[in-house]
């Protein structure tokens, strides 16, 4: 027989528990965290298995771009699946078949509490079949990727800093500007480390300046922010807790290649800042800052078949790297713009089958302080960049 006081305790506990459930707030987040395409014949559709999904989607990203599918793949009836934040709903329905042939398909995610929603665009297209180079015409064996830096605009999400893109949909370039925003949210767009240069070598260029991060930088021991620009993605969530992991060099479908890079070329000017300081803010006597310009080719899938990109702690040392082109001694220039042209140094030949399946990626990197990733350099160091190109062999 249950004693009366025990019954009362049980009822009280149940009432309390019910009250807790009733009082628990509904989730107000409305993000897509992961997306993937599911088909019956993946080997016939994707160049590599990792291309079928977009893992760990940035919370600020609303254009989701899958790597191009194999030529002639049917994109008129594809089911795309999503992992959304807890309790959220998505329309069109998760996993429903959609037509991507005429452009992106729009999805709307609504939070569990119904108060918020976010609109996403999903891009899926097949690779152009292209043409086969004629062995009798050597000039057709080579091509060029040109970076002119003419297409720049304020970040759509914040309107606080500039971003660059060589594509109409989505951006292939990233900077550390989102991290600087955390340190100096009051800065105007022209006060950020990476800004447009109205008068470049020919048309607009890029201006990269090593900047002081102020009191916030002292607290987190990140006293400078080197101006940088690189092909890839910047993860602002890691900017303060794991800064070397924030720079995802070469991440994204735009940076996958099916050609053999031969030469990195372009124009630059460099002026070092007056006082070089180490990470603790101590002046390093007789040390003069330098910039850095390089491009690196790497295998974009790891030993487990998962997507791979380079980060600040392995961008020049990862065993996945197969080639590097690096401009030596980016030091003070005199007399205006200086032309650079450096060949890629390969540590082995590219595997033709892997190359044909876009199994390699390339990251192009510019920074105003060569040790900026370690928060060492001279405030005021300035690197100007324009008219960069990659010559490649088809």
mmCIF file of C-alpha atoms in Angstrom:
data_model
loop_
_atom_site.group_PDB
_atom_site.id
_atom_site.type_symbol
_atom_site.label_atom_id
_atom_site.label_comp_id
_atom_site.label_asym_id
_atom_site.label_seq_id
_atom_site.Cartn_x
_atom_site.Cartn_y
_atom_site.Cartn_z
ATOM 1 C CA UNK A 1 0.000 0.000 0.000
ATOM 2 C CA UNK A 2 1.378 3.401 -0.961
ATOM 3 C CA UNK A 3 1.412 5.857 1.902
ATOM 4 C CA UNK A 4 -0.515 9.125 1.456
ATOM 5 C CA UNK A 5 2.562 11.296 1.695
ATOM 6 C CA UNK A 6 4.209 9.179 -1.013
ATOM 7 C CA UNK A 7 1.228 9.696 -3.304
ATOM 8 C CA UNK A 8 1.390 13.423 -2.717
ATOM 9 C CA UNK A 9 5.110 13.408 -3.497
ATOM 10 C CA UNK A 10 4.565 11.474 -6.711
ATOM 11 C CA UNK A 11 1.767 13.801 -7.822
ATOM 12 C CA UNK A 12 3.842 16.831 -6.918
ATOM 13 C CA UNK A 13 6.816 15.487 -8.875
ATOM 14 C CA UNK A 14 4.640 14.711 -11.898
ATOM 15 C CA UNK A 15 3.047 18.157 -11.711
ATOM 16 C CA UNK A 16 6.491 19.785 -11.524
ATOM 17 C CA UNK A 17 7.734 17.709 -14.454
ATOM 18 C CA UNK A 18 4.678 18.631 -16.530
ATOM 19 C CA UNK A 19 5.185 22.267 -15.640
ATOM 20 C CA UNK A 20 8.821 22.070 -16.783
ATOM 21 C CA UNK A 21 7.733 20.650 -20.129
ATOM 22 C CA UNK A 22 5.111 23.354 -20.546
ATOM 23 C CA UNK A 23 7.558 26.122 -19.656
ATOM 24 C CA UNK A 24 10.323 24.908 -21.984
ATOM 25 C CA UNK A 25 10.731 27.461 -24.764
ATOM 26 C CA UNK A 26 10.365 26.314 -28.356
ATOM 27 C CA UNK A 27 13.474 26.534 -30.500
ATOM 28 C CA UNK A 28 13.748 29.782 -32.489
ATOM 29 C CA UNK A 29 16.588 28.671 -34.790
ATOM 30 C CA UNK A 30 15.965 28.060 -38.483
ATOM 31 C CA UNK A 31 19.218 26.844 -40.040
ATOM 32 C CA UNK A 32 20.169 24.149 -42.522
ATOM 33 C CA UNK A 33 23.098 22.312 -40.927
ATOM 34 C CA UNK A 34 23.730 19.696 -43.615
ATOM 35 C CA UNK A 35 22.485 18.892 -47.126
ATOM 36 C CA UNK A 36 22.894 15.847 -49.349
ATOM 37 C CA UNK A 37 21.698 14.404 -52.655
ATOM 38 C CA UNK A 38 20.476 10.823 -52.713
ATOM 39 C CA UNK A 39 20.379 8.915 -56.011
ATOM 40 C CA UNK A 40 20.372 5.261 -57.045
ATOM 41 C CA UNK A 41 23.477 5.501 -59.230
ATOM 42 C CA UNK A 42 25.946 7.809 -57.375
ATOM 43 C CA UNK A 43 29.020 6.661 -59.345
ATOM 44 C CA UNK A 44 27.352 7.776 -62.564
ATOM 45 C CA UNK A 45 26.309 11.145 -61.149
ATOM 46 C CA UNK A 46 29.137 12.331 -58.865
ATOM 47 C CA UNK A 47 32.817 12.655 -59.676
ATOM 48 C CA UNK A 48 33.549 11.445 -56.141
ATOM 49 C CA UNK A 49 31.294 10.294 -53.257
ATOM 50 C CA UNK A 50 32.056 13.333 -51.077
ATOM 51 C CA UNK A 51 30.472 15.593 -53.720
ATOM 52 C CA UNK A 52 27.049 14.249 -52.787
ATOM 53 C CA UNK A 53 26.866 16.223 -49.538
ATOM 54 C CA UNK A 54 27.504 19.610 -47.973
ATOM 55 C CA UNK A 55 28.475 18.899 -44.351
ATOM 56 C CA UNK A 56 28.765 21.455 -41.550
ATOM 57 C CA UNK A 57 27.076 24.355 -43.361
ATOM 58 C CA UNK A 58 27.994 27.776 -41.977
ATOM 59 C CA UNK A 59 25.122 29.467 -40.157
ATOM 60 C CA UNK A 60 25.671 32.624 -42.248
ATOM 61 C CA UNK A 61 25.557 30.833 -45.619
ATOM 62 C CA UNK A 62 22.266 30.888 -47.521
ATOM 63 C CA UNK A 63 23.510 29.919 -51.012
ATOM 64 C CA UNK A 64 24.230 26.174 -50.983
ATOM 65 C CA UNK A 65 26.245 25.142 -54.033
ATOM 66 C CA UNK A 66 26.938 21.482 -54.743
ATOM 67 C CA UNK A 67 30.018 20.515 -56.785
ATOM 68 C CA UNK A 68 29.117 20.076 -60.448
ATOM 69 C CA UNK A 69 27.766 16.673 -61.402
ATOM 70 C CA UNK A 70 29.152 14.562 -64.224
ATOM 71 C CA UNK A 71 28.385 15.785 -67.762
ATOM 72 C CA UNK A 72 24.876 14.946 -68.993
ATOM 73 C CA UNK A 73 23.602 14.184 -65.483
ATOM 74 C CA UNK A 74 19.858 14.741 -65.196
ATOM 75 C CA UNK A 75 19.223 17.622 -62.790
ATOM 76 C CA UNK A 76 15.514 17.932 -63.600
ATOM 77 C CA UNK A 77 14.383 15.501 -60.894
ATOM 78 C CA UNK A 78 16.734 15.341 -57.915
ATOM 79 C CA UNK A 79 15.833 14.705 -54.257
ATOM 80 C CA UNK A 80 17.802 16.835 -51.800
ATOM 81 C CA UNK A 81 17.748 16.041 -48.093
ATOM 82 C CA UNK A 82 18.491 18.419 -45.240
ATOM 83 C CA UNK A 83 19.342 18.327 -41.582
ATOM 84 C CA UNK A 84 17.747 21.410 -40.006
ATOM 85 C CA UNK A 85 17.912 22.764 -36.467
ATOM 86 C CA UNK A 86 15.805 20.924 -33.896
ATOM 87 C CA UNK A 87 12.077 21.352 -34.408
ATOM 88 C CA UNK A 88 12.390 23.437 -37.585
ATOM 89 C CA UNK A 89 10.461 22.636 -40.762
ATOM 90 C CA UNK A 90 11.451 23.098 -44.396
ATOM 91 C CA UNK A 91 9.507 23.800 -47.579
ATOM 92 C CA UNK A 92 9.531 22.336 -50.182
ATOM 93 C CA UNK A 93 9.352 19.081 -48.250
ATOM 94 C CA UNK A 94 12.602 17.473 -47.138
ATOM 95 C CA UNK A 95 13.721 14.944 -49.766
ATOM 96 C CA UNK A 96 11.146 15.993 -52.344
ATOM 97 C CA UNK A 97 12.158 15.788 -56.014
ATOM 98 C CA UNK A 98 12.962 19.181 -57.542
ATOM 99 C CA UNK A 99 14.052 20.568 -60.927
ATOM 100 C CA UNK A 100 17.414 22.402 -60.792
ATOM 101 C CA UNK A 101 17.869 22.731 -64.569
ATOM 102 C CA UNK A 102 16.606 26.317 -64.744
ATOM 103 C CA UNK A 103 18.582 27.639 -61.782
ATOM 104 C CA UNK A 104 18.554 27.401 -58.002
ATOM 105 C CA UNK A 105 15.609 26.007 -56.050
ATOM 106 C CA UNK A 106 14.485 28.110 -53.093
ATOM 107 C CA UNK A 107 13.841 26.492 -49.701
ATOM 108 C CA UNK A 108 12.402 28.191 -46.617
ATOM 109 C CA UNK A 109 13.228 26.940 -43.125
ATOM 110 C CA UNK A 110 10.832 27.938 -40.334
ATOM 111 C CA UNK A 111 11.781 27.746 -36.658
ATOM 112 C CA UNK A 112 9.951 25.473 -34.232
ATOM 113 C CA UNK A 113 8.278 28.446 -32.553
ATOM 114 C CA UNK A 114 7.075 29.727 -35.931
ATOM 115 C CA UNK A 115 8.506 33.180 -35.322
ATOM 116 C CA UNK A 116 11.506 33.074 -37.649
ATOM 117 C CA UNK A 117 12.375 31.783 -41.085
ATOM 118 C CA UNK A 118 15.345 31.790 -43.403
ATOM 119 C CA UNK A 119 15.441 31.470 -47.182
ATOM 120 C CA UNK A 120 18.076 29.302 -48.876
ATOM 121 C CA UNK A 121 18.986 28.825 -52.531
ATOM 122 C CA UNK A 122 20.316 25.423 -53.609
ATOM 123 C CA UNK A 123 22.395 25.227 -56.800
ATOM 124 C CA UNK A 124 22.985 21.958 -58.674
ATOM 125 C CA UNK A 125 24.216 21.686 -62.258
ATOM 126 C CA UNK A 126 26.094 19.292 -64.489
ATOM 127 C CA UNK A 127 29.607 19.980 -65.775
ATOM 128 C CA UNK A 128 29.830 21.148 -69.357
ATOM 129 C CA UNK A 129 31.062 18.334 -71.570
ATOM 130 C CA UNK A 130 33.608 20.673 -73.154
ATOM 131 C CA UNK A 131 35.959 19.767 -75.991
ATOM 132 C CA UNK A 132 39.026 17.580 -76.232
ATOM 133 C CA UNK A 133 42.305 19.452 -76.969
ATOM 134 C CA UNK A 134 43.829 18.740 -80.366
ATOM 135 C CA UNK A 135 47.369 17.241 -79.991
ATOM 136 C CA UNK A 136 48.293 18.931 -83.257
ATOM 137 C CA UNK A 137 47.622 22.372 -81.757
ATOM 138 C CA UNK A 138 49.905 22.909 -78.742
ATOM 139 C CA UNK A 139 48.330 26.270 -77.960
ATOM 140 C CA UNK A 140 45.074 24.458 -77.146
ATOM 141 C CA UNK A 141 46.784 22.432 -74.433
ATOM 142 C CA UNK A 142 46.934 25.443 -72.118
ATOM 143 C CA UNK A 143 44.446 27.771 -70.542
ATOM 144 C CA UNK A 144 44.266 30.550 -67.963
ATOM 145 C CA UNK A 145 42.272 31.286 -64.841
ATOM 146 C CA UNK A 146 42.189 35.065 -64.399
ATOM 147 C CA UNK A 147 41.490 36.905 -61.140
ATOM 148 C CA UNK A 148 40.819 40.602 -61.782
ATOM 149 C CA UNK A 149 39.132 41.554 -58.458
ATOM 150 C CA UNK A 150 36.628 43.821 -60.191
ATOM 151 C CA UNK A 151 33.582 42.170 -58.584
ATOM 152 C CA UNK A 152 33.392 43.241 -54.940
ATOM 153 C CA UNK A 153 30.513 44.305 -52.715
ATOM 154 C CA UNK A 154 29.538 44.738 -49.080
ATOM 155 C CA UNK A 155 28.818 41.540 -47.185
ATOM 156 C CA UNK A 156 25.059 40.958 -47.669
ATOM 157 C CA UNK A 157 24.550 39.714 -44.107
ATOM 158 C CA UNK A 158 26.202 42.598 -42.232
ATOM 159 C CA UNK A 159 27.051 45.401 -44.705
ATOM 160 C CA UNK A 160 30.148 45.915 -42.533
ATOM 161 C CA UNK A 161 32.980 44.703 -44.777
ATOM 162 C CA UNK A 162 33.794 43.866 -48.390
ATOM 163 C CA UNK A 163 33.718 40.467 -50.083
ATOM 164 C CA UNK A 164 34.913 39.368 -53.546
ATOM 165 C CA UNK A 165 33.613 36.854 -56.058
ATOM 166 C CA UNK A 166 34.480 35.670 -59.551
ATOM 167 C CA UNK A 167 31.050 34.063 -59.925
ATOM 168 C CA UNK A 168 27.506 35.345 -60.221
ATOM 169 C CA UNK A 169 26.212 32.874 -57.637
ATOM 170 C CA UNK A 170 28.296 32.467 -54.513
ATOM 171 C CA UNK A 171 31.808 33.580 -53.635
ATOM 172 C CA UNK A 172 35.059 31.714 -54.199
ATOM 173 C CA UNK A 173 37.099 34.259 -52.171
ATOM 174 C CA UNK A 174 37.223 34.687 -48.392
ATOM 175 C CA UNK A 175 38.984 37.009 -45.944
ATOM 176 C CA UNK A 176 39.508 37.356 -42.217
ATOM 177 C CA UNK A 177 37.226 40.406 -42.207
ATOM 178 C CA UNK A 178 34.459 38.556 -40.304
ATOM 179 C CA UNK A 179 36.950 37.909 -37.498
ATOM 180 C CA UNK A 180 37.993 41.555 -37.419
ATOM 181 C CA UNK A 181 34.329 42.479 -37.063
ATOM 182 C CA UNK A 182 34.280 40.595 -33.744
ATOM 183 C CA UNK A 183 37.234 42.639 -32.486
ATOM 184 C CA UNK A 184 36.210 46.032 -33.893
ATOM 185 C CA UNK A 185 32.523 46.040 -34.667
ATOM 186 C CA UNK A 186 32.490 49.844 -34.885
ATOM 187 C CA UNK A 187 34.937 49.922 -37.821
ATOM 188 C CA UNK A 188 33.695 51.237 -41.152
ATOM 189 C CA UNK A 189 34.103 49.019 -44.253
ATOM 190 C CA UNK A 190 37.201 50.941 -45.384
ATOM 191 C CA UNK A 191 38.876 50.364 -41.995
ATOM 192 C CA UNK A 192 38.920 46.581 -42.316
ATOM 193 C CA UNK A 193 42.150 44.703 -43.125
ATOM 194 C CA UNK A 194 40.948 43.598 -46.594
ATOM 195 C CA UNK A 195 39.445 46.329 -48.790
ATOM 196 C CA UNK A 196 39.038 47.162 -52.495
ATOM 197 C CA UNK A 197 41.709 49.235 -54.209
ATOM 198 C CA UNK A 198 40.029 51.628 -56.623
ATOM 199 C CA UNK A 199 43.180 52.255 -58.649
ATOM 200 C CA UNK A 200 44.948 48.941 -59.128
ATOM 201 C CA UNK A 201 47.408 47.915 -61.810
ATOM 202 C CA UNK A 202 44.533 47.869 -64.288
ATOM 203 C CA UNK A 203 41.125 48.752 -62.921
ATOM 204 C CA UNK A 204 40.303 47.729 -59.350
ATOM 205 C CA UNK A 205 42.651 45.699 -57.171
ATOM 206 C CA UNK A 206 42.837 44.532 -53.562
ATOM 207 C CA UNK A 207 44.410 46.312 -50.588
ATOM 208 C CA UNK A 208 45.503 44.169 -47.638
ATOM 209 C CA UNK A 209 46.665 45.934 -44.464
ATOM 210 C CA UNK A 210 47.872 44.474 -41.160
ATOM 211 C CA UNK A 211 45.638 46.119 -38.545
ATOM 212 C CA UNK A 212 45.520 46.581 -34.780
ATOM 213 C CA UNK A 213 42.643 44.646 -33.169
ATOM 214 C CA UNK A 214 42.431 46.996 -30.168
ATOM 215 C CA UNK A 215 41.565 46.106 -26.535
ATOM 216 C CA UNK A 216 39.687 42.964 -27.566
ATOM 217 C CA UNK A 217 42.788 41.665 -29.328
ATOM 218 C CA UNK A 218 44.888 42.207 -26.207
ATOM 219 C CA UNK A 219 42.419 40.233 -24.076
ATOM 220 C CA UNK A 220 42.389 37.221 -26.435
ATOM 221 C CA UNK A 221 46.116 37.594 -27.288
ATOM 222 C CA UNK A 222 45.409 38.287 -30.966
ATOM 223 C CA UNK A 223 46.796 41.799 -31.253
ATOM 224 C CA UNK A 224 46.908 42.083 -35.040
ATOM 225 C CA UNK A 225 44.830 40.997 -37.999
ATOM 226 C CA UNK A 226 46.799 40.616 -41.205
ATOM 227 C CA UNK A 227 44.957 41.642 -44.336
ATOM 228 C CA UNK A 228 44.321 38.489 -46.332
ATOM 229 C CA UNK A 229 42.433 37.146 -49.315
ATOM 230 C CA UNK A 230 42.198 33.464 -50.227
ATOM 231 C CA UNK A 231 40.090 31.066 -52.233
ATOM 232 C CA UNK A 232 38.053 29.135 -49.713
ATOM 233 C CA UNK A 233 35.843 29.788 -46.700
ATOM 234 C CA UNK A 234 36.315 31.675 -43.422
ATOM 235 C CA UNK A 235 34.640 30.040 -40.408
ATOM 236 C CA UNK A 236 33.775 32.919 -38.086
ATOM 237 C CA UNK A 237 32.660 30.487 -35.357
ATOM 238 C CA UNK A 238 36.285 29.403 -34.906
ATOM 239 C CA UNK A 239 37.806 32.879 -35.212
ATOM 240 C CA UNK A 240 38.534 33.396 -31.500
ATOM 241 C CA UNK A 241 38.644 29.881 -30.031
ATOM 242 C CA UNK A 242 40.685 28.174 -32.801
ATOM 243 C CA UNK A 243 41.840 30.845 -35.284
ATOM 244 C CA UNK A 244 44.082 28.533 -37.317
ATOM 245 C CA UNK A 245 41.053 26.349 -38.017
ATOM 246 C CA UNK A 246 38.965 29.325 -39.186
ATOM 247 C CA UNK A 247 40.683 29.622 -42.575
ATOM 248 C CA UNK A 248 39.433 26.817 -44.833
ATOM 249 C CA UNK A 249 41.864 27.153 -47.745
ATOM 250 C CA UNK A 250 40.543 25.640 -50.966
ATOM 251 C CA UNK A 251 37.208 24.544 -49.516
ATOM 252 C CA UNK A 252 34.232 24.540 -51.862
ATOM 253 C CA UNK A 253 33.268 23.320 -55.314
ATOM 254 C CA UNK A 254 34.617 26.477 -56.997
ATOM 255 C CA UNK A 255 38.141 25.448 -56.025
ATOM 256 C CA UNK A 256 38.064 21.882 -57.343
ATOM 257 C CA UNK A 257 40.146 21.514 -60.502
ATOM 258 C CA UNK A 258 40.487 19.073 -63.408
ATOM 259 C CA UNK A 259 43.616 20.650 -64.895
ATOM 260 C CA UNK A 260 47.334 20.814 -64.031
ATOM 261 C CA UNK A 261 48.367 24.310 -62.799
ATOM 262 C CA UNK A 262 51.695 25.411 -64.269
ATOM 263 C CA UNK A 263 52.386 29.057 -63.329
ATOM 264 C CA UNK A 264 51.111 31.637 -60.822
ATOM 265 C CA UNK A 265 51.510 35.223 -62.064
ATOM 266 C CA UNK A 266 50.321 38.748 -61.339
ATOM 267 C CA UNK A 267 51.272 42.152 -59.956
ATOM 268 C CA UNK A 268 51.892 43.437 -56.433
ATOM 269 C CA UNK A 269 53.227 46.289 -54.329
ATOM 270 C CA UNK A 270 54.403 45.870 -50.765
ATOM 271 C CA UNK A 271 55.224 48.307 -47.969
ATOM 272 C CA UNK A 272 56.160 46.901 -44.543
ATOM 273 C CA UNK A 273 54.889 48.527 -41.350
ATOM 274 C CA UNK A 274 57.348 50.436 -39.205
ATOM 275 C CA UNK A 275 57.437 48.284 -36.041
ATOM 276 C CA UNK A 276 57.409 44.474 -36.008
ATOM 277 C CA UNK A 277 55.916 42.909 -32.871
ATOM 278 C CA UNK A 278 55.601 39.341 -31.663
ATOM 279 C CA UNK A 279 52.369 37.762 -30.435
ATOM 280 C CA UNK A 280 52.792 39.212 -26.934
ATOM 281 C CA UNK A 281 53.112 42.726 -28.384
ATOM 282 C CA UNK A 282 56.846 42.959 -27.759
ATOM 283 C CA UNK A 283 58.915 44.869 -30.316
ATOM 284 C CA UNK A 284 61.304 42.661 -32.281
ATOM 285 C CA UNK A 285 64.336 44.805 -33.095
ATOM 286 C CA UNK A 286 65.708 44.753 -36.634
ATOM 287 C CA UNK A 287 62.829 42.600 -37.869
ATOM 288 C CA UNK A 288 61.119 43.797 -41.050
ATOM 289 C CA UNK A 289 57.740 42.425 -42.043
ATOM 290 C CA UNK A 290 57.097 40.579 -45.311
ATOM 291 C CA UNK A 291 54.017 39.659 -47.295
ATOM 292 C CA UNK A 292 53.168 36.259 -48.729
ATOM 293 C CA UNK A 293 51.752 35.167 -52.101
ATOM 294 C CA UNK A 294 51.266 31.517 -53.022
ATOM 295 C CA UNK A 295 49.018 28.875 -54.550
ATOM 296 C CA UNK A 296 48.801 25.272 -53.397
ATOM 297 C CA UNK A 297 47.273 22.181 -55.025
ATOM 298 C CA UNK A 298 46.073 19.358 -52.777
ATOM 299 C CA UNK A 299 44.038 16.146 -52.706
ATOM 300 C CA UNK A 300 40.571 17.174 -51.566
ATOM 301 C CA UNK A 301 39.503 13.808 -50.124
ATOM 302 C CA UNK A 302 41.145 12.157 -47.112
ATOM 303 C CA UNK A 303 41.968 8.471 -46.544
ATOM 304 C CA UNK A 304 38.402 7.837 -45.344
ATOM 305 C CA UNK A 305 36.829 9.395 -48.432
ATOM 306 C CA UNK A 306 35.683 12.529 -46.607
ATOM 307 C CA UNK A 307 35.978 16.057 -48.000
ATOM 308 C CA UNK A 308 39.283 17.706 -47.098
ATOM 309 C CA UNK A 309 40.557 21.284 -47.091
ATOM 310 C CA UNK A 310 43.666 23.000 -45.749
ATOM 311 C CA UNK A 311 43.722 25.198 -42.629
ATOM 312 C CA UNK A 312 46.084 27.721 -41.077
ATOM 313 C CA UNK A 313 48.094 25.039 -39.313
ATOM 314 C CA UNK A 314 48.796 22.854 -42.363
ATOM 315 C CA UNK A 315 48.350 24.987 -45.483
ATOM 316 C CA UNK A 316 52.036 24.563 -46.397
ATOM 317 C CA UNK A 317 52.801 21.276 -44.646
ATOM 318 C CA UNK A 318 49.910 18.851 -45.165
ATOM 319 C CA UNK A 319 50.830 15.498 -46.759
ATOM 320 C CA UNK A 320 47.762 16.012 -48.989
ATOM 321 C CA UNK A 321 49.631 18.785 -50.845
ATOM 322 C CA UNK A 322 50.889 17.838 -54.312
ATOM 323 C CA UNK A 323 52.165 21.182 -55.659
ATOM 324 C CA UNK A 324 53.140 24.663 -54.494
ATOM 325 C CA UNK A 325 53.888 27.957 -56.261
ATOM 326 C CA UNK A 326 55.199 30.620 -53.850
ATOM 327 C CA UNK A 327 56.570 34.073 -54.590
ATOM 328 C CA UNK A 328 59.937 34.426 -52.801
ATOM 329 C CA UNK A 329 60.741 37.455 -50.660
ATOM 330 C CA UNK A 330 57.627 39.636 -50.819
ATOM 331 C CA UNK A 331 59.451 42.667 -49.424
ATOM 332 C CA UNK A 332 59.319 46.419 -49.917
ATOM 333 C CA UNK A 333 58.871 47.363 -53.550
ATOM 334 C CA UNK A 334 60.190 50.483 -55.243
ATOM 335 C CA UNK A 335 58.850 52.256 -58.295
ATOM 336 C CA UNK A 336 55.287 51.023 -58.408
ATOM 337 C CA UNK A 337 53.871 47.659 -59.395
ATOM 338 C CA UNK A 338 56.089 44.600 -59.571
ATOM 339 C CA UNK A 339 55.335 41.644 -61.812
ATOM 340 C CA UNK A 340 55.672 38.126 -60.373
ATOM 341 C CA UNK A 341 55.636 34.762 -62.134
ATOM 342 C CA UNK A 342 56.459 31.488 -60.368
ATOM 343 C CA UNK A 343 56.054 27.903 -61.521
ATOM 344 C CA UNK A 344 54.312 25.212 -59.507
ATOM 345 C CA UNK A 345 56.722 22.781 -57.884
ATOM 346 C CA UNK A 346 55.228 19.277 -57.914
ATOM 347 C CA UNK A 347 56.209 16.621 -55.403
ATOM 348 C CA UNK A 348 54.752 14.003 -57.754
ATOM 349 C CA UNK A 349 52.602 13.780 -60.850
ATOM 350 C CA UNK A 350 48.848 14.171 -60.608
ATOM 351 C CA UNK A 351 46.836 10.984 -60.945
ATOM 352 C CA UNK A 352 44.925 11.359 -64.255
ATOM 353 C CA UNK A 353 41.872 9.448 -63.004
ATOM 354 C CA UNK A 354 41.656 11.509 -59.807
ATOM 355 C CA UNK A 355 42.192 14.730 -61.758
ATOM 356 C CA UNK A 356 39.418 13.862 -64.214
ATOM 357 C CA UNK A 357 37.078 13.397 -61.254
ATOM 358 C CA UNK A 358 37.921 16.771 -59.666
ATOM 359 C CA UNK A 359 39.806 15.040 -56.865
ATOM 360 C CA UNK A 360 42.247 17.932 -56.449
ATOM 361 C CA UNK A 361 41.608 21.488 -55.274
ATOM 362 C CA UNK A 362 43.654 24.693 -55.437
ATOM 363 C CA UNK A 363 43.959 27.477 -52.895
ATOM 364 C CA UNK A 364 45.357 30.895 -53.840
ATOM 365 C CA UNK A 365 46.511 32.966 -50.849
ATOM 366 C CA UNK A 366 47.634 36.569 -50.265
ATOM 367 C CA UNK A 367 48.510 38.140 -46.891
ATOM 368 C CA UNK A 368 50.101 41.390 -45.735
ATOM 369 C CA UNK A 369 52.119 39.684 -42.938
ATOM 370 C CA UNK A 370 53.813 36.353 -43.548
ATOM 371 C CA UNK A 371 53.406 35.396 -39.875
ATOM 372 C CA UNK A 372 49.951 36.908 -39.534
ATOM 373 C CA UNK A 373 48.427 33.520 -38.688
ATOM 374 C CA UNK A 374 50.630 33.540 -35.562
ATOM 375 C CA UNK A 375 49.531 37.156 -34.847
ATOM 376 C CA UNK A 376 53.047 38.476 -35.476
ATOM 377 C CA UNK A 377 53.824 41.333 -37.825
ATOM 378 C CA UNK A 378 53.861 45.093 -38.206
ATOM 379 C CA UNK A 379 50.719 47.190 -38.068
ATOM 380 C CA UNK A 380 50.467 49.129 -41.309
ATOM 381 C CA UNK A 381 52.126 46.511 -43.534
ATOM 382 C CA UNK A 382 50.349 46.833 -46.884
ATOM 383 C CA UNK A 383 50.110 44.408 -49.797
ATOM 384 C CA UNK A 384 48.421 45.516 -53.019
ATOM 385 C CA UNK A 385 47.374 42.792 -55.468
ATOM 386 C CA UNK A 386 45.959 42.857 -58.998
ATOM 387 C CA UNK A 387 45.671 40.933 -62.263
ATOM 388 C CA UNK A 388 46.542 37.477 -60.926
ATOM 389 C CA UNK A 389 46.380 34.452 -63.200
ATOM 390 C CA UNK A 390 46.968 30.717 -63.151
ATOM 391 C CA UNK A 391 48.313 29.172 -66.361
ATOM 392 C CA UNK A 392 47.326 25.522 -66.580
ATOM 393 C CA UNK A 393 47.766 22.509 -68.807
ATOM 394 C CA UNK A 394 44.572 20.849 -69.947
#
